Tab-separated table of C-alpha atoms in Angstrom:
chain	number	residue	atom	x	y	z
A	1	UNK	CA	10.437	23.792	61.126
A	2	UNK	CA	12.794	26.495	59.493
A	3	UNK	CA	11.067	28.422	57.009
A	4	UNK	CA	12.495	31.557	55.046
A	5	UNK	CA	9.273	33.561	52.862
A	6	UNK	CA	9.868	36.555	50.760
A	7	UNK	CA	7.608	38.244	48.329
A	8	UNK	CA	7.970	37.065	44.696
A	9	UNK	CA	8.156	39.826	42.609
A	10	UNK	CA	9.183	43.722	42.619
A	11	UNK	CA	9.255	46.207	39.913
A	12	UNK	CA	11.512	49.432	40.269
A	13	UNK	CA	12.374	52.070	37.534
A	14	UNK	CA	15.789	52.149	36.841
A	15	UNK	CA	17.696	55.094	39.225
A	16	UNK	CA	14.896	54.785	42.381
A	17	UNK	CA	16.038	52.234	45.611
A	18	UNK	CA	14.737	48.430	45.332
A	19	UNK	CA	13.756	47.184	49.271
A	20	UNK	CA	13.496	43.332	49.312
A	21	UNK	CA	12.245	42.004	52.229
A	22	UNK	CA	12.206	38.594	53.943
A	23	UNK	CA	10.860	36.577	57.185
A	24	UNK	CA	12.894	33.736	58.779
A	25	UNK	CA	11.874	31.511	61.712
A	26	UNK	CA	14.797	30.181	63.277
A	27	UNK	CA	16.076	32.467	66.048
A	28	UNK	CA	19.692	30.353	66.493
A	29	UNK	CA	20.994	31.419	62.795
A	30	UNK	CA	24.420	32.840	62.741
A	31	UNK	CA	24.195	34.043	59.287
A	32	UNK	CA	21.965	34.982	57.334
A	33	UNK	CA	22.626	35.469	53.570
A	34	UNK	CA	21.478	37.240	50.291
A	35	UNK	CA	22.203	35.299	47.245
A	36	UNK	CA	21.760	37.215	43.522
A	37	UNK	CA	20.784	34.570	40.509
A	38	UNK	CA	21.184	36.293	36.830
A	39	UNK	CA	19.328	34.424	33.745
A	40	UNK	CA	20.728	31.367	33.432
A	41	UNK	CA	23.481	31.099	35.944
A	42	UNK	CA	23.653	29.386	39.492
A	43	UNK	CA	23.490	31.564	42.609
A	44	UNK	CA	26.444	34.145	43.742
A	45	UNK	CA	26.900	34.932	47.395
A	46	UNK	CA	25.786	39.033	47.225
A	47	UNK	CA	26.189	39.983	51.106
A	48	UNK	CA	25.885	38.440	54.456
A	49	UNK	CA	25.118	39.928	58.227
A	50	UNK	CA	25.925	38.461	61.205
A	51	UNK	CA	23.062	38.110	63.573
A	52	UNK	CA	24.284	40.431	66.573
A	53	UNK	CA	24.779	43.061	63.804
A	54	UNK	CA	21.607	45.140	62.738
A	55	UNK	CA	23.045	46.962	59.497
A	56	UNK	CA	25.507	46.667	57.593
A	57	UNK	CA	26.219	48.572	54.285
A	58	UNK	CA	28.498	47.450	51.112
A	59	UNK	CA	28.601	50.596	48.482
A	60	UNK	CA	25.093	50.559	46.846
A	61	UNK	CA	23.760	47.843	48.848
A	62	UNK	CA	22.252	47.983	52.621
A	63	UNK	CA	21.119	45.003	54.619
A	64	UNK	CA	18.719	45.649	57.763
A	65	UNK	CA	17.929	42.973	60.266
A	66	UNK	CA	15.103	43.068	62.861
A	67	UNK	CA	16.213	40.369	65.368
A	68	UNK	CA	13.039	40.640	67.401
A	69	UNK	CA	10.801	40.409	63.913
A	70	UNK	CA	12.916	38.273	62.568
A	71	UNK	CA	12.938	40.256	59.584
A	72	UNK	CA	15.428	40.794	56.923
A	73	UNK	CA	15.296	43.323	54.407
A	74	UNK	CA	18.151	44.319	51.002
A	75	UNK	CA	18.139	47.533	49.941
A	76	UNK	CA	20.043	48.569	46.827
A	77	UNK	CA	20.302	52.055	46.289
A	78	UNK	CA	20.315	53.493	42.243
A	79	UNK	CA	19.240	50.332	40.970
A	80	UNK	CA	20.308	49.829	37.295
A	81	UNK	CA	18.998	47.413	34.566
A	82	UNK	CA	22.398	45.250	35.388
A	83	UNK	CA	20.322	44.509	39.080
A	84	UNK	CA	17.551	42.550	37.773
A	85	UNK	CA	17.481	39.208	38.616
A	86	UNK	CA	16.525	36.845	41.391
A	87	UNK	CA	17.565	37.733	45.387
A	88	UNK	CA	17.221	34.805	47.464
A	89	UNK	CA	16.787	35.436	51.522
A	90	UNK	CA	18.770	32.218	53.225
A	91	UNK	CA	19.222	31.368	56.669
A	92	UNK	CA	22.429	28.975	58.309
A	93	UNK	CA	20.805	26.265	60.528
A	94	UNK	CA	22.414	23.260	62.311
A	95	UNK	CA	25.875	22.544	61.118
A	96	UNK	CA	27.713	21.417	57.855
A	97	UNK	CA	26.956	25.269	56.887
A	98	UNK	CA	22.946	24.149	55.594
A	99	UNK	CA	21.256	27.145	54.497
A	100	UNK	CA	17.722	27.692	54.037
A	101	UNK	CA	17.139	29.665	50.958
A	102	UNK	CA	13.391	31.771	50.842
A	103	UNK	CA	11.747	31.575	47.321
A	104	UNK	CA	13.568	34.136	45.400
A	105	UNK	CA	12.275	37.665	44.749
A	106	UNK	CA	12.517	38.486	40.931
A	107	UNK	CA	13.428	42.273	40.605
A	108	UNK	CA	12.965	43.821	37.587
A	109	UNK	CA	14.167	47.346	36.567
A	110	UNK	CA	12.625	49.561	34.006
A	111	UNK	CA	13.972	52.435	32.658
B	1	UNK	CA	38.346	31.377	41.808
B	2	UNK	CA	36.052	28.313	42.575
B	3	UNK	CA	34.421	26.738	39.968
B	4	UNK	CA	31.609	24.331	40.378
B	5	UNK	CA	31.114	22.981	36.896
B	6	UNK	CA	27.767	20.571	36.464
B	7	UNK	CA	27.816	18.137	33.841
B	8	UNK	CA	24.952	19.225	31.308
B	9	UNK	CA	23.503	22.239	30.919
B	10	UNK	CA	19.954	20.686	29.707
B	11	UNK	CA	18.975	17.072	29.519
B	12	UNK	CA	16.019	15.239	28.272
B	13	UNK	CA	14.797	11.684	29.478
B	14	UNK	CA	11.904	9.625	29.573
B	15	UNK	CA	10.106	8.202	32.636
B	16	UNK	CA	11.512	5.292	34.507
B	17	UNK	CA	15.005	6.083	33.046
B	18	UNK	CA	17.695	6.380	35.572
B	19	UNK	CA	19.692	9.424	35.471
B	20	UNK	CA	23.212	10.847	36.483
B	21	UNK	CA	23.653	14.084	37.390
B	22	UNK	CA	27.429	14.693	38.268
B	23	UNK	CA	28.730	17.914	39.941
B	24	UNK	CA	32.984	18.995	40.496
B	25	UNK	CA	34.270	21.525	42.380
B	26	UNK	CA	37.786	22.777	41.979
B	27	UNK	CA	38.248	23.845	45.739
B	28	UNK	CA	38.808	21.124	48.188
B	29	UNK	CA	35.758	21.554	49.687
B	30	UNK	CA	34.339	19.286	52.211
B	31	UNK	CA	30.914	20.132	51.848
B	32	UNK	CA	29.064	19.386	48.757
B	33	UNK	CA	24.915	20.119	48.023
B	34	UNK	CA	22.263	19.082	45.540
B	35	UNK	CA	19.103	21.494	45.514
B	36	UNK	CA	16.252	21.408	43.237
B	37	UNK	CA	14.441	25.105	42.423
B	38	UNK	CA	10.929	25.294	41.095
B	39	UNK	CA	9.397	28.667	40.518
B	40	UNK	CA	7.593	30.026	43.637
B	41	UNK	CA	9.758	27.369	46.142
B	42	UNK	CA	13.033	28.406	45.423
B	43	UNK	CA	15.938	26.127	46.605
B	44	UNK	CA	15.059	22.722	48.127
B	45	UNK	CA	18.035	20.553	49.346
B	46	UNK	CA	17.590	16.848	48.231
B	47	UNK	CA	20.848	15.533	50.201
B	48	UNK	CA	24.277	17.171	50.991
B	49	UNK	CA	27.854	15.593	51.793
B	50	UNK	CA	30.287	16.765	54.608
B	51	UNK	CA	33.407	14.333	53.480
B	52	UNK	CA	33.900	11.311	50.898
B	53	UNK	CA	31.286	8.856	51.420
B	54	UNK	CA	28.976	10.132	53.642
B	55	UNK	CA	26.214	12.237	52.777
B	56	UNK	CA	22.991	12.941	54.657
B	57	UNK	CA	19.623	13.801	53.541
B	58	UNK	CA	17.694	17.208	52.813
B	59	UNK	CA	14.377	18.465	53.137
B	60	UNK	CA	12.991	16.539	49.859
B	61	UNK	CA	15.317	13.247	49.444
B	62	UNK	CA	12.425	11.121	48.302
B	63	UNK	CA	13.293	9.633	44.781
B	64	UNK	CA	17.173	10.622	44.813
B	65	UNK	CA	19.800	8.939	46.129
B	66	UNK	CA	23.543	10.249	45.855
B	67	UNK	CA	27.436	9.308	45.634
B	68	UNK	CA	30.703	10.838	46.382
B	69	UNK	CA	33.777	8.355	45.907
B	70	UNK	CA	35.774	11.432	45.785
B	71	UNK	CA	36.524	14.634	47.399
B	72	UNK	CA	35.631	16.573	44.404
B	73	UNK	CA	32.886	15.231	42.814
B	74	UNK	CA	28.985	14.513	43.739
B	75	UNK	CA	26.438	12.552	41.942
B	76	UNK	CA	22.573	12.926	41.925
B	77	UNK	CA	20.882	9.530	40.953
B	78	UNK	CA	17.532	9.588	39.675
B	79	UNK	CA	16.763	5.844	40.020
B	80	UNK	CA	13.592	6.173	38.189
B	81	UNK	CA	12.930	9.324	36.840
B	82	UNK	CA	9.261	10.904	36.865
B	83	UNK	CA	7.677	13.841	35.140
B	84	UNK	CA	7.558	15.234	38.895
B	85	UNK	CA	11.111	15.610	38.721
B	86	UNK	CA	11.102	17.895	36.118
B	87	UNK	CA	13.172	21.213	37.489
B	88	UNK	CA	16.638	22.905	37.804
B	89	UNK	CA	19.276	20.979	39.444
B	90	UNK	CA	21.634	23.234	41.248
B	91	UNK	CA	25.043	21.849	43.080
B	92	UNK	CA	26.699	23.820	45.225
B	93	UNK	CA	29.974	22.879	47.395
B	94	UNK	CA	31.322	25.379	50.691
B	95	UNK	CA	33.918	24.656	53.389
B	96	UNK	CA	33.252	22.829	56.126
B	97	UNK	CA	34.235	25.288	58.905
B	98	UNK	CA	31.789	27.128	60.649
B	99	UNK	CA	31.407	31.129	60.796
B	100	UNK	CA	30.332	32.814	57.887
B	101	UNK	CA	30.902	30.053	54.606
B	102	UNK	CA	30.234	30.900	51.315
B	103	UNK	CA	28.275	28.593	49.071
B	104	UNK	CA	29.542	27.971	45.279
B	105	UNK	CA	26.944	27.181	42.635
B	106	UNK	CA	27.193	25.745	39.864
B	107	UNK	CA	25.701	26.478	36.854
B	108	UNK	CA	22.592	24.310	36.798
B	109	UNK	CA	20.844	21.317	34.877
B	110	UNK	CA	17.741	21.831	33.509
B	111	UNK	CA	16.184	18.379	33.860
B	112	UNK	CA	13.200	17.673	31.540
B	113	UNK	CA	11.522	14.055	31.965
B	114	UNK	CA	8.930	13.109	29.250
């Protein structure tokens, strides 16, 4: 079945890039998402990249997708304190706009 | 801007009582979604909606059941609630077109059984 992994945890000092990376199976999405959770709040849409794209950049943040691996990867350049949170990896499969959300990588920044 | 607003913030209840969990979204949406997330798994979908009345299941539906009488809202039913069912309860509502659609969360309930 469709399955989305990413590592669980990365530490970055605060000014130095953050690379999150993720693995999907399902070779048909669209889609595919990133998703930022802060403490104690739901999930907010962060960036998206359609699947015949392989980067696409939005001011301090650059997405990277490896069709043939399958791989997904978030990079946010200058990361500050105000980036750590949760970044969940998710994948649109079937209709109804279903997404299939990885485990969450929890970033936290250090000064 | 959308708003997804979830009924509690935090609720406590004992085993075997049955629990509402009620979700609205300001929107119009068609689409509506009830995930669980657990540390390590991250979102699960228990069951999702695509109009009023019909919903279909997720990956974990298994102790839930749901309801939507109307566009807006979407209820999680625990008919007998279990320590297992401990967790964050996250709704989430999108259009139903296809393309690139946004999901709206809400804000979560953090669902303790004792």
């Amino acid at each position: 079945g469709e399955d989305v992994e990413q590592s669980l945890f990365l530490s970055v000092r605060e000014g130095d890039s953050s690379v999150i990376n993720c693995t999907y199976t399902d070779s048909s999405s669209t889609y595919l998402y990133w998703y930022k959770q802060e403490p104690g709040a739901g999930l907010q849409l962060l960036t998206y990249i359609f699947s015949n794209m392989d980067m696409k950049q939005d001011q301090r943040l650059t997405v990277l997708l490896n069709k043939k691996d399958k791989h997904l990867s978030l990079r946010i350049a200058d990361t500050q304190t105000g980036d750590s949170a949760i970044y969940f990896c998710a994948e649109s499969i079937g209709g109804y706009n279903k997404l299939i959300f990885g485990a969450g990588t929890r970033l936290a920044v250090h000064p | 801007d959308v708003k997804v607003t979830q009924s509690s913030r935090y609720l406590v209840k004992r085993t075997g009582e049955k629990v509402f969990l009620e979700c609205v979204q300001d929107m119009d949406h068609e689409n509506m979604f009830w995930y669980r997330q657990d540390p390590g798994l991250g979102l699960r979908l228990i069951y999702f909606s695509y109009d009023v009345k019909m919903k279909e299941k997720g990956d974990i539906p298994e102790g839930y059941s749901v309801s939507r009488e109307k566009k807006e809202r979407f209820s999680l039913i625990l008919e007998s609630a279990s320590t297992n069912q401990t967790s964050m309860y996250l709704c989430a509502s999108s259009t139903g077109t296809g393309g690139m659609v946004e999901q709206f969360f809400g804000p979560g309930t953090r669902l303790t059984v004792l």
